[in-house]
mmCIF file with all atom_site columns, C-alpha atoms in Angstrom:
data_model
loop_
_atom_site.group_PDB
_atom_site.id
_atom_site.type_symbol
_atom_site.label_atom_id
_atom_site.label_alt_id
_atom_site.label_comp_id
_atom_site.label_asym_id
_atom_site.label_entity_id
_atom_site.label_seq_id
_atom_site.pdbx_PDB_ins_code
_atom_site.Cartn_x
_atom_site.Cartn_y
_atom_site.Cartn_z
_atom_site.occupancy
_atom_site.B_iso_or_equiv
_atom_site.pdbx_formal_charge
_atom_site.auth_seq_id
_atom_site.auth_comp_id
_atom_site.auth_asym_id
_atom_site.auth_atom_id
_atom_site.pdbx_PDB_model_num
ATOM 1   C CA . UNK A 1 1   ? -6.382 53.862 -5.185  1.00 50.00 ? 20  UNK A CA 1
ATOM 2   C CA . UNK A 1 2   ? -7.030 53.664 -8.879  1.00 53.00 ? 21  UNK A CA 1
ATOM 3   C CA . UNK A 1 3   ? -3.301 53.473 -9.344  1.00 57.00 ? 22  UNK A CA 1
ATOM 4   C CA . UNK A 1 4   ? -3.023 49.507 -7.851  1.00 59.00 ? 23  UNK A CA 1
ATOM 5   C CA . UNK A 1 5   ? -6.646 48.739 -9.243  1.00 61.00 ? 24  UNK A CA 1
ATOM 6   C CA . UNK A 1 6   ? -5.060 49.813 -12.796 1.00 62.00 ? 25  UNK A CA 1
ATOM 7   C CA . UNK A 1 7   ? -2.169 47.586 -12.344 1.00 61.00 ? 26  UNK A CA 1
ATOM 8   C CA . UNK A 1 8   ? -3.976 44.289 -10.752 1.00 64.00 ? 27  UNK A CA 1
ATOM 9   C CA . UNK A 1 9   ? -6.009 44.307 -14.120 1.00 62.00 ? 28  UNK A CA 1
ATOM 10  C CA . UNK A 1 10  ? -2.717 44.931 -16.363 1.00 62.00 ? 29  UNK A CA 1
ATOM 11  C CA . UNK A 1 11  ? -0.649 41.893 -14.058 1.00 64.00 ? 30  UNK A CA 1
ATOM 12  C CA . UNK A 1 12  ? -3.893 39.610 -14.462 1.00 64.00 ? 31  UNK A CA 1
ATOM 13  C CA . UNK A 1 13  ? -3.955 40.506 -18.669 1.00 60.00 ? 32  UNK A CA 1
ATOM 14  C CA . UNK A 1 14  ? -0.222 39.880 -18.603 1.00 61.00 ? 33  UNK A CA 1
ATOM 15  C CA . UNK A 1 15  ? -0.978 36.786 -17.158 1.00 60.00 ? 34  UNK A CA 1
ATOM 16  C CA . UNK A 1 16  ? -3.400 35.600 -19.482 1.00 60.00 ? 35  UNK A CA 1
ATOM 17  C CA . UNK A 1 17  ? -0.637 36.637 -22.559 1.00 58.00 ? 36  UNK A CA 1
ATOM 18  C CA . UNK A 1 18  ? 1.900  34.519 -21.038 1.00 53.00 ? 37  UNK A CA 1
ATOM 19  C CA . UNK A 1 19  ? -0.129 31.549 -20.587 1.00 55.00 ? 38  UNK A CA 1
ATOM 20  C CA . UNK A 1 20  ? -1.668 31.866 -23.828 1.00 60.00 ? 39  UNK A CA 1
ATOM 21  C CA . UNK A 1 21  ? 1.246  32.576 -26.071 1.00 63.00 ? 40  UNK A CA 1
ATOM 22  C CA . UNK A 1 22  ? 3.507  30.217 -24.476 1.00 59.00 ? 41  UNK A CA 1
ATOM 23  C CA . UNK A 1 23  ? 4.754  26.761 -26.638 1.00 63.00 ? 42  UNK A CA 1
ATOM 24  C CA . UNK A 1 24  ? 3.351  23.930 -26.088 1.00 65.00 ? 43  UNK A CA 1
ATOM 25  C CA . UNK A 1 25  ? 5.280  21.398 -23.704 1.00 67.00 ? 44  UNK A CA 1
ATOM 26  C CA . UNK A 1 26  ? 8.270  19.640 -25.735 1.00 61.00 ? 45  UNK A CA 1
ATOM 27  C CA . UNK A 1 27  ? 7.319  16.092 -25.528 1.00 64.00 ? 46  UNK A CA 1
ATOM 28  C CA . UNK A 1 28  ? 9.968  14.349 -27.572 1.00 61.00 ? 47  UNK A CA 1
ATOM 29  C CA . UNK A 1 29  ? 12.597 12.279 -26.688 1.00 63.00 ? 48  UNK A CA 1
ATOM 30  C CA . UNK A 1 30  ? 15.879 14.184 -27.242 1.00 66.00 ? 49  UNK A CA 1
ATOM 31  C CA . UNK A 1 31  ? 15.382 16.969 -24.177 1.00 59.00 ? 50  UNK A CA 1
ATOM 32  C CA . UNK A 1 32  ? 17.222 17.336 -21.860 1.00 60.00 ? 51  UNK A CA 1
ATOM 33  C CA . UNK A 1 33  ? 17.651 15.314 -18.956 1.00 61.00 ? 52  UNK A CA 1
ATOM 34  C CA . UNK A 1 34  ? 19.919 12.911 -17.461 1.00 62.00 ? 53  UNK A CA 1
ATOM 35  C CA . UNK A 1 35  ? 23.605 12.956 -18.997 1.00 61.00 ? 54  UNK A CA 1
ATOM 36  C CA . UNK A 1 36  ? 25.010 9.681  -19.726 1.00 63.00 ? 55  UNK A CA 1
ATOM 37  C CA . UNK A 1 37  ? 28.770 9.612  -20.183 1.00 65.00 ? 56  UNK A CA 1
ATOM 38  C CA . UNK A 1 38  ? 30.487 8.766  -23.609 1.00 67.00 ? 57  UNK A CA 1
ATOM 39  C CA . UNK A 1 39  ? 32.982 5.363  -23.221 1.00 65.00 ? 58  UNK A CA 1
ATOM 40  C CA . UNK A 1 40  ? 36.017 6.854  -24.874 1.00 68.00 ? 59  UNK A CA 1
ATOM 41  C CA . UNK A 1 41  ? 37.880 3.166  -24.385 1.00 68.00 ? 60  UNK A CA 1
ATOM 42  C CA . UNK A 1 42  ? 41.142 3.027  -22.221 1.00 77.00 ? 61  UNK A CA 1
ATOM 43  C CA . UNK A 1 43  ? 43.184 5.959  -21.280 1.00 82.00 ? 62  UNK A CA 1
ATOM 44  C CA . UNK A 1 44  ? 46.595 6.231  -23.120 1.00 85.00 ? 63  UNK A CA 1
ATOM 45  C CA . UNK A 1 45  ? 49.594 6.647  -21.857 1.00 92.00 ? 64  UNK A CA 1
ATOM 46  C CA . UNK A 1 46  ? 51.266 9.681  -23.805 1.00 93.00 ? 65  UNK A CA 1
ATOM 47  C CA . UNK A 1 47  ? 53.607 7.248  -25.460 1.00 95.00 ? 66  UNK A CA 1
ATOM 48  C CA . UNK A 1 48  ? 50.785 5.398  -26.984 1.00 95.00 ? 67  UNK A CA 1
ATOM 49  C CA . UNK A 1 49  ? 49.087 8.406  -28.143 1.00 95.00 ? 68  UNK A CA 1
ATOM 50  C CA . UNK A 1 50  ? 52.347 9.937  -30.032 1.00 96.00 ? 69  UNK A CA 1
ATOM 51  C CA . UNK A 1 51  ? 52.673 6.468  -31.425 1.00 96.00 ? 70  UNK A CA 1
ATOM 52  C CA . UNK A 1 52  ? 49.263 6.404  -32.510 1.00 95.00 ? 71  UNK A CA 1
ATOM 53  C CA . UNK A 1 53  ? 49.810 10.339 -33.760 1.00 95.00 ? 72  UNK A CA 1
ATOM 54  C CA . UNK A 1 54  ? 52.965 9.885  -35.466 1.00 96.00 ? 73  UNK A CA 1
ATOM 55  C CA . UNK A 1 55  ? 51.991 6.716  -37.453 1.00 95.00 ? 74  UNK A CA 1
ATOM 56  C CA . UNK A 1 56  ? 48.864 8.554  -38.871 1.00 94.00 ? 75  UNK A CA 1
ATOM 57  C CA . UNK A 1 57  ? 51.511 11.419 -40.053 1.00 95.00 ? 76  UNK A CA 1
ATOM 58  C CA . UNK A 1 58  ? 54.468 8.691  -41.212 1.00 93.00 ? 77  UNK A CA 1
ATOM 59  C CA . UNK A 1 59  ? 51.462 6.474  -43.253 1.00 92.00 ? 78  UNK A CA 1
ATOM 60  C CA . UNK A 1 60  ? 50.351 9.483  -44.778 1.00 91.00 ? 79  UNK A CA 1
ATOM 61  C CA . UNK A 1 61  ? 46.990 9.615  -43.067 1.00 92.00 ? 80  UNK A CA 1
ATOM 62  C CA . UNK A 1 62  ? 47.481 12.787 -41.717 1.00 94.00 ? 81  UNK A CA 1
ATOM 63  C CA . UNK A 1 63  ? 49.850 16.209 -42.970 1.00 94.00 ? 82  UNK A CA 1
ATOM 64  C CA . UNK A 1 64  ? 52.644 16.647 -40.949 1.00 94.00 ? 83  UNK A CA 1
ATOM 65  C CA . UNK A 1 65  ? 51.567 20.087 -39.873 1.00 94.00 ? 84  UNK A CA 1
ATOM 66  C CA . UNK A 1 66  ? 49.448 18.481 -37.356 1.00 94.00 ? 85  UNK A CA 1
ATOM 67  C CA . UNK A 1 67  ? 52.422 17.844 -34.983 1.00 94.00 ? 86  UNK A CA 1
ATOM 68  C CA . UNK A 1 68  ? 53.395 21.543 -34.963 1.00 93.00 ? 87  UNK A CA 1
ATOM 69  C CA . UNK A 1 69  ? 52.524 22.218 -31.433 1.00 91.00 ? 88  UNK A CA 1
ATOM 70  C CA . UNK A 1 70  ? 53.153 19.157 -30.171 1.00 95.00 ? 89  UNK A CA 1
ATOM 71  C CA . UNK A 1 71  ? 56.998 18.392 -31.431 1.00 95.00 ? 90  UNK A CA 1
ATOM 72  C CA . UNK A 1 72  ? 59.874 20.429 -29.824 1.00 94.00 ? 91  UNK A CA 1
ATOM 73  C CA . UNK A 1 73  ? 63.633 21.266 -31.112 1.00 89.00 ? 92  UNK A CA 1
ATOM 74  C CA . UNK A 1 74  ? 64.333 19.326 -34.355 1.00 92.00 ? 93  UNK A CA 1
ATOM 75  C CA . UNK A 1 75  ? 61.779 16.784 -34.647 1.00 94.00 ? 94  UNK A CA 1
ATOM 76  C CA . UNK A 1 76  ? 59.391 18.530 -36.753 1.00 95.00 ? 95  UNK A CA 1
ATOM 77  C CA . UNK A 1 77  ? 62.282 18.671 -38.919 1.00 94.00 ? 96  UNK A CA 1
ATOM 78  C CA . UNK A 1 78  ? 62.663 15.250 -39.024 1.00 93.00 ? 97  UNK A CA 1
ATOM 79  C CA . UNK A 1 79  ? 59.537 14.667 -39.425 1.00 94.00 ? 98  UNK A CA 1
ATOM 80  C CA . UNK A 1 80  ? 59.391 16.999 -42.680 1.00 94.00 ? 99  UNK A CA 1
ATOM 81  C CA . UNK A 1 81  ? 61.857 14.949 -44.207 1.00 93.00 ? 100 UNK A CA 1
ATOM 82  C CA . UNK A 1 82  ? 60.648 11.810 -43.491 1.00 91.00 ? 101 UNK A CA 1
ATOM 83  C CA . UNK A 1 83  ? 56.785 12.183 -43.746 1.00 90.00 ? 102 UNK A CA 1
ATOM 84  C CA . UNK A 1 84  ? 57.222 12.596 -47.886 1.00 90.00 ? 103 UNK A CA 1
ATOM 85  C CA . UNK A 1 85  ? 58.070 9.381  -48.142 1.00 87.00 ? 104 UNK A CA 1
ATOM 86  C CA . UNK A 1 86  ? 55.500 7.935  -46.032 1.00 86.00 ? 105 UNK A CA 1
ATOM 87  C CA . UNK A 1 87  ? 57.392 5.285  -44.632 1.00 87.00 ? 106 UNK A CA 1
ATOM 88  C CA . UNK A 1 88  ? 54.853 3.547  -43.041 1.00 87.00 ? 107 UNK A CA 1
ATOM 89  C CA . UNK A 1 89  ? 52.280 3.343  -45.750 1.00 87.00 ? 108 UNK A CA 1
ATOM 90  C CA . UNK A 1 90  ? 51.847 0.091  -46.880 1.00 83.00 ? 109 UNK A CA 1
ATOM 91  C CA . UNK A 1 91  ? 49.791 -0.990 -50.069 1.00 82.00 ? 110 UNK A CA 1
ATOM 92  C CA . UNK A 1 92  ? 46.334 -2.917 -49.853 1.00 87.00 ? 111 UNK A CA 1
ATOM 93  C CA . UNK A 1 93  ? 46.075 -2.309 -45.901 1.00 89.00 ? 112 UNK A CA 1
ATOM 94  C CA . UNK A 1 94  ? 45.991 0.103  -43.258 1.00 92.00 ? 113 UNK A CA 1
ATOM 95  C CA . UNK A 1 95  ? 49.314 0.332  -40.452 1.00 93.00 ? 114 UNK A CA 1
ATOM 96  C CA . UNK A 1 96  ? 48.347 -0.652 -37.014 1.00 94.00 ? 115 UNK A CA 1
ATOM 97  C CA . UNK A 1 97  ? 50.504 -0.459 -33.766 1.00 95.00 ? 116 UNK A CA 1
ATOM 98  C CA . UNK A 1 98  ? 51.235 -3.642 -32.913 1.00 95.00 ? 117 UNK A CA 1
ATOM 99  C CA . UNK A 1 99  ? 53.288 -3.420 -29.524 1.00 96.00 ? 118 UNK A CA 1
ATOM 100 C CA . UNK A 1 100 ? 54.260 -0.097 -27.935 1.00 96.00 ? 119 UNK A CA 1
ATOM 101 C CA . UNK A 1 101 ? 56.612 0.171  -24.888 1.00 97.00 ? 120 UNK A CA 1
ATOM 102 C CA . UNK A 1 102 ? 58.519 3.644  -23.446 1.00 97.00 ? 121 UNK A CA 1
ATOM 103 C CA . UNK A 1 103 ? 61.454 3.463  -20.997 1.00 97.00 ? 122 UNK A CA 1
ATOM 104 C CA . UNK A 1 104 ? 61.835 6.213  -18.737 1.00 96.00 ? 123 UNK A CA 1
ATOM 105 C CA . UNK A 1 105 ? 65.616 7.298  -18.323 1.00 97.00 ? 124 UNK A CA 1
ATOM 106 C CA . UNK A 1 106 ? 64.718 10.204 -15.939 1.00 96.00 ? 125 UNK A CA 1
ATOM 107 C CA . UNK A 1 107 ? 61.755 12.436 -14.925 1.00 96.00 ? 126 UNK A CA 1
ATOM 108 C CA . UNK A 1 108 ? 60.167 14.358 -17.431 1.00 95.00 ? 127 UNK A CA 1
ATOM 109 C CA . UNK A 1 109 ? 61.769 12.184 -20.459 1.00 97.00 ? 128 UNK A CA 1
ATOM 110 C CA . UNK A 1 110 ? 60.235 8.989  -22.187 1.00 97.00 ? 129 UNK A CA 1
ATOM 111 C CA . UNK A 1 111 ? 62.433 6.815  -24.766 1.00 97.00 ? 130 UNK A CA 1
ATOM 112 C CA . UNK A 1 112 ? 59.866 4.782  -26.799 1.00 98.00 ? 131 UNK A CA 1
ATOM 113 C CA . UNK A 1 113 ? 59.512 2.598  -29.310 1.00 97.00 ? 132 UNK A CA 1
ATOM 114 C CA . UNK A 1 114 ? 56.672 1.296  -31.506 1.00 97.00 ? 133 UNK A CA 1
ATOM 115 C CA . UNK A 1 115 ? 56.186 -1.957 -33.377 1.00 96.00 ? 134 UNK A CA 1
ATOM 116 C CA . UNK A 1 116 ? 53.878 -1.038 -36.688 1.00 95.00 ? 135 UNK A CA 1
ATOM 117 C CA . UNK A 1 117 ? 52.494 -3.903 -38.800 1.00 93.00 ? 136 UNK A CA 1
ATOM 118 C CA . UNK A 1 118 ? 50.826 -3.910 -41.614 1.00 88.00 ? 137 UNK A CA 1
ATOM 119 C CA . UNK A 1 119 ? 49.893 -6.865 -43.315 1.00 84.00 ? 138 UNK A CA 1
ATOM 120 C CA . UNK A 1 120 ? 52.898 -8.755 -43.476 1.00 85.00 ? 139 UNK A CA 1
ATOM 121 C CA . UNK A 1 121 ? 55.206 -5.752 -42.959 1.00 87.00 ? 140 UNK A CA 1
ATOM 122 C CA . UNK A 1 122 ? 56.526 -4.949 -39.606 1.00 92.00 ? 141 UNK A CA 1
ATOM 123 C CA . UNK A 1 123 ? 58.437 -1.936 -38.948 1.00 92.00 ? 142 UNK A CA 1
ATOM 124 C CA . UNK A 1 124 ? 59.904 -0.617 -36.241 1.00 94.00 ? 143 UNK A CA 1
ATOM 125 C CA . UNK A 1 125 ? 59.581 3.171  -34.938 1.00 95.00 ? 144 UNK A CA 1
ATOM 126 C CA . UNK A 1 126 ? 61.414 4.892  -32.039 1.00 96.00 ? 145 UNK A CA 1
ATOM 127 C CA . UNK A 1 127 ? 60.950 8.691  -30.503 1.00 97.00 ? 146 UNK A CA 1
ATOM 128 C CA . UNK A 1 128 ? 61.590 10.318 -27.628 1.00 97.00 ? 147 UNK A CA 1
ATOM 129 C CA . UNK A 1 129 ? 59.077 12.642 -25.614 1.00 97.00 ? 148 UNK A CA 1
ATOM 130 C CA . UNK A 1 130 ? 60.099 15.610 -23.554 1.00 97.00 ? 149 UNK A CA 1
ATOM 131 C CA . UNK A 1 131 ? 57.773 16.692 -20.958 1.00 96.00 ? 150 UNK A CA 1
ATOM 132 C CA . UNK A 1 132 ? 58.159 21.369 -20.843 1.00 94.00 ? 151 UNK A CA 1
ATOM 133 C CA . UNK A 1 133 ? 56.970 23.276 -18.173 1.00 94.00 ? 152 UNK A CA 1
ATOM 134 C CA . UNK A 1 134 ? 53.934 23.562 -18.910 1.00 94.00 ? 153 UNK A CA 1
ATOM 135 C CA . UNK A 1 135 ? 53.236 19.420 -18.216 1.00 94.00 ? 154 UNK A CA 1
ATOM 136 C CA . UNK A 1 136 ? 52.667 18.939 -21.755 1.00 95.00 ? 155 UNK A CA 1
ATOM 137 C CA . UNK A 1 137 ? 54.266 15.901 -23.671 1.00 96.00 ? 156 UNK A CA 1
ATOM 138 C CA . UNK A 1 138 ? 56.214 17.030 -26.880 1.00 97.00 ? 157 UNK A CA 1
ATOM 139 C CA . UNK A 1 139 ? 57.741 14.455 -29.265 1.00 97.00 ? 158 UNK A CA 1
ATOM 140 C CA . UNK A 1 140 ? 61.538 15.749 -29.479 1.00 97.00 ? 159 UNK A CA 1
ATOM 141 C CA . UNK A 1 141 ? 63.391 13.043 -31.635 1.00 96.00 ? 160 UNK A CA 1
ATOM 142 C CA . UNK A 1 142 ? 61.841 10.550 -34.441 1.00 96.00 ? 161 UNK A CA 1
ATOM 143 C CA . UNK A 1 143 ? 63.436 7.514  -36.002 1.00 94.00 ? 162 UNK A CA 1
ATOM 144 C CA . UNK A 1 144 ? 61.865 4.883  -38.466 1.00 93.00 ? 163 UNK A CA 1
ATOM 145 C CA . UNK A 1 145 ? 63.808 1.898  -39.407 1.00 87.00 ? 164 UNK A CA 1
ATOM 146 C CA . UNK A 1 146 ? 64.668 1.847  -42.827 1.00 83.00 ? 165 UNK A CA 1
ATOM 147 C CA . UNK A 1 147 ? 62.926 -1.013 -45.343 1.00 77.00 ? 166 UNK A CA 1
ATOM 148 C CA . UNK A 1 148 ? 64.719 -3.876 -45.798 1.00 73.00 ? 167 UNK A CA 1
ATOM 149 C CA . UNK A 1 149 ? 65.904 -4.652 -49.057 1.00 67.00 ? 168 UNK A CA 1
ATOM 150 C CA . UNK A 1 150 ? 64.743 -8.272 -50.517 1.00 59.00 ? 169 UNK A CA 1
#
């Protein structure tokens, strides 16, 4: 009997430990609570987002090793050669996608093409996207018209 009298007076200490020692309740305004979602603007189409991604690399915004895992066959090639020369960097301003628009000549495969301005430049940028098995979109061509002369 002196077993559960011992351990009512060691739950009833423990008791008084806990609500002793214990932090005061947080009372600022950063807890927890209700999550309110992030607006992340619209939803791009994967076209628009290589456009967007190869732009940054072609301007020189970004290094071209950023498109490793998401070019496929020769492009990263291509875009090693052409990335150097930044052919969409333009003095004084910053590029901007003007237009974008993709054709789709069969499932899985999207032709597109970009219009890039930039102050009064406008360029024109074409690529193709390949869609592997693993439903990922993967830039597989690049082309950048070439500055005009004049």
């Amino acid at each position: 009997m002196s077993d559960t009298g011992t351990s009512r007076a060691y739950d009833r200490a423990a008791a008084r430990t806990v609500a002793s020692t214990r932090p005061p309740a947080r009372r600022d305004s950063r807890r927890p609570g209700r999550v309110v979602p992030q607006h992340r603007g619209p939803w791009l189409q994967p076209h628009e987002r290589f456009a967007e991604l190869l732009l940054a690399v072609l301007s020189g915004m970004r290094p071209v090793h950023s498109m490793l895992g998401q070019t496929v066959g020769k492009a990263y090639d291509q875009l090693v050669r052409l990335a150097p020369t930044t052919p969409l960097r333009a003095r004084n301003t910053t590029p901007h996608i003007r237009s974008c628009r993709s054709f789709h000549p069969r499932p899985g495969v999207v032709e597109a093409w970009a219009i890039v301005a930039a102050g009064d430049q406008v360029r024109a940028m074409a690529f193709r996207l390949e869609q592997g098995p693993d439903l990922r979109w993967r830039c597989a061509a690049v082309e950048v018209a070439p500055r005009r002369q004049g």
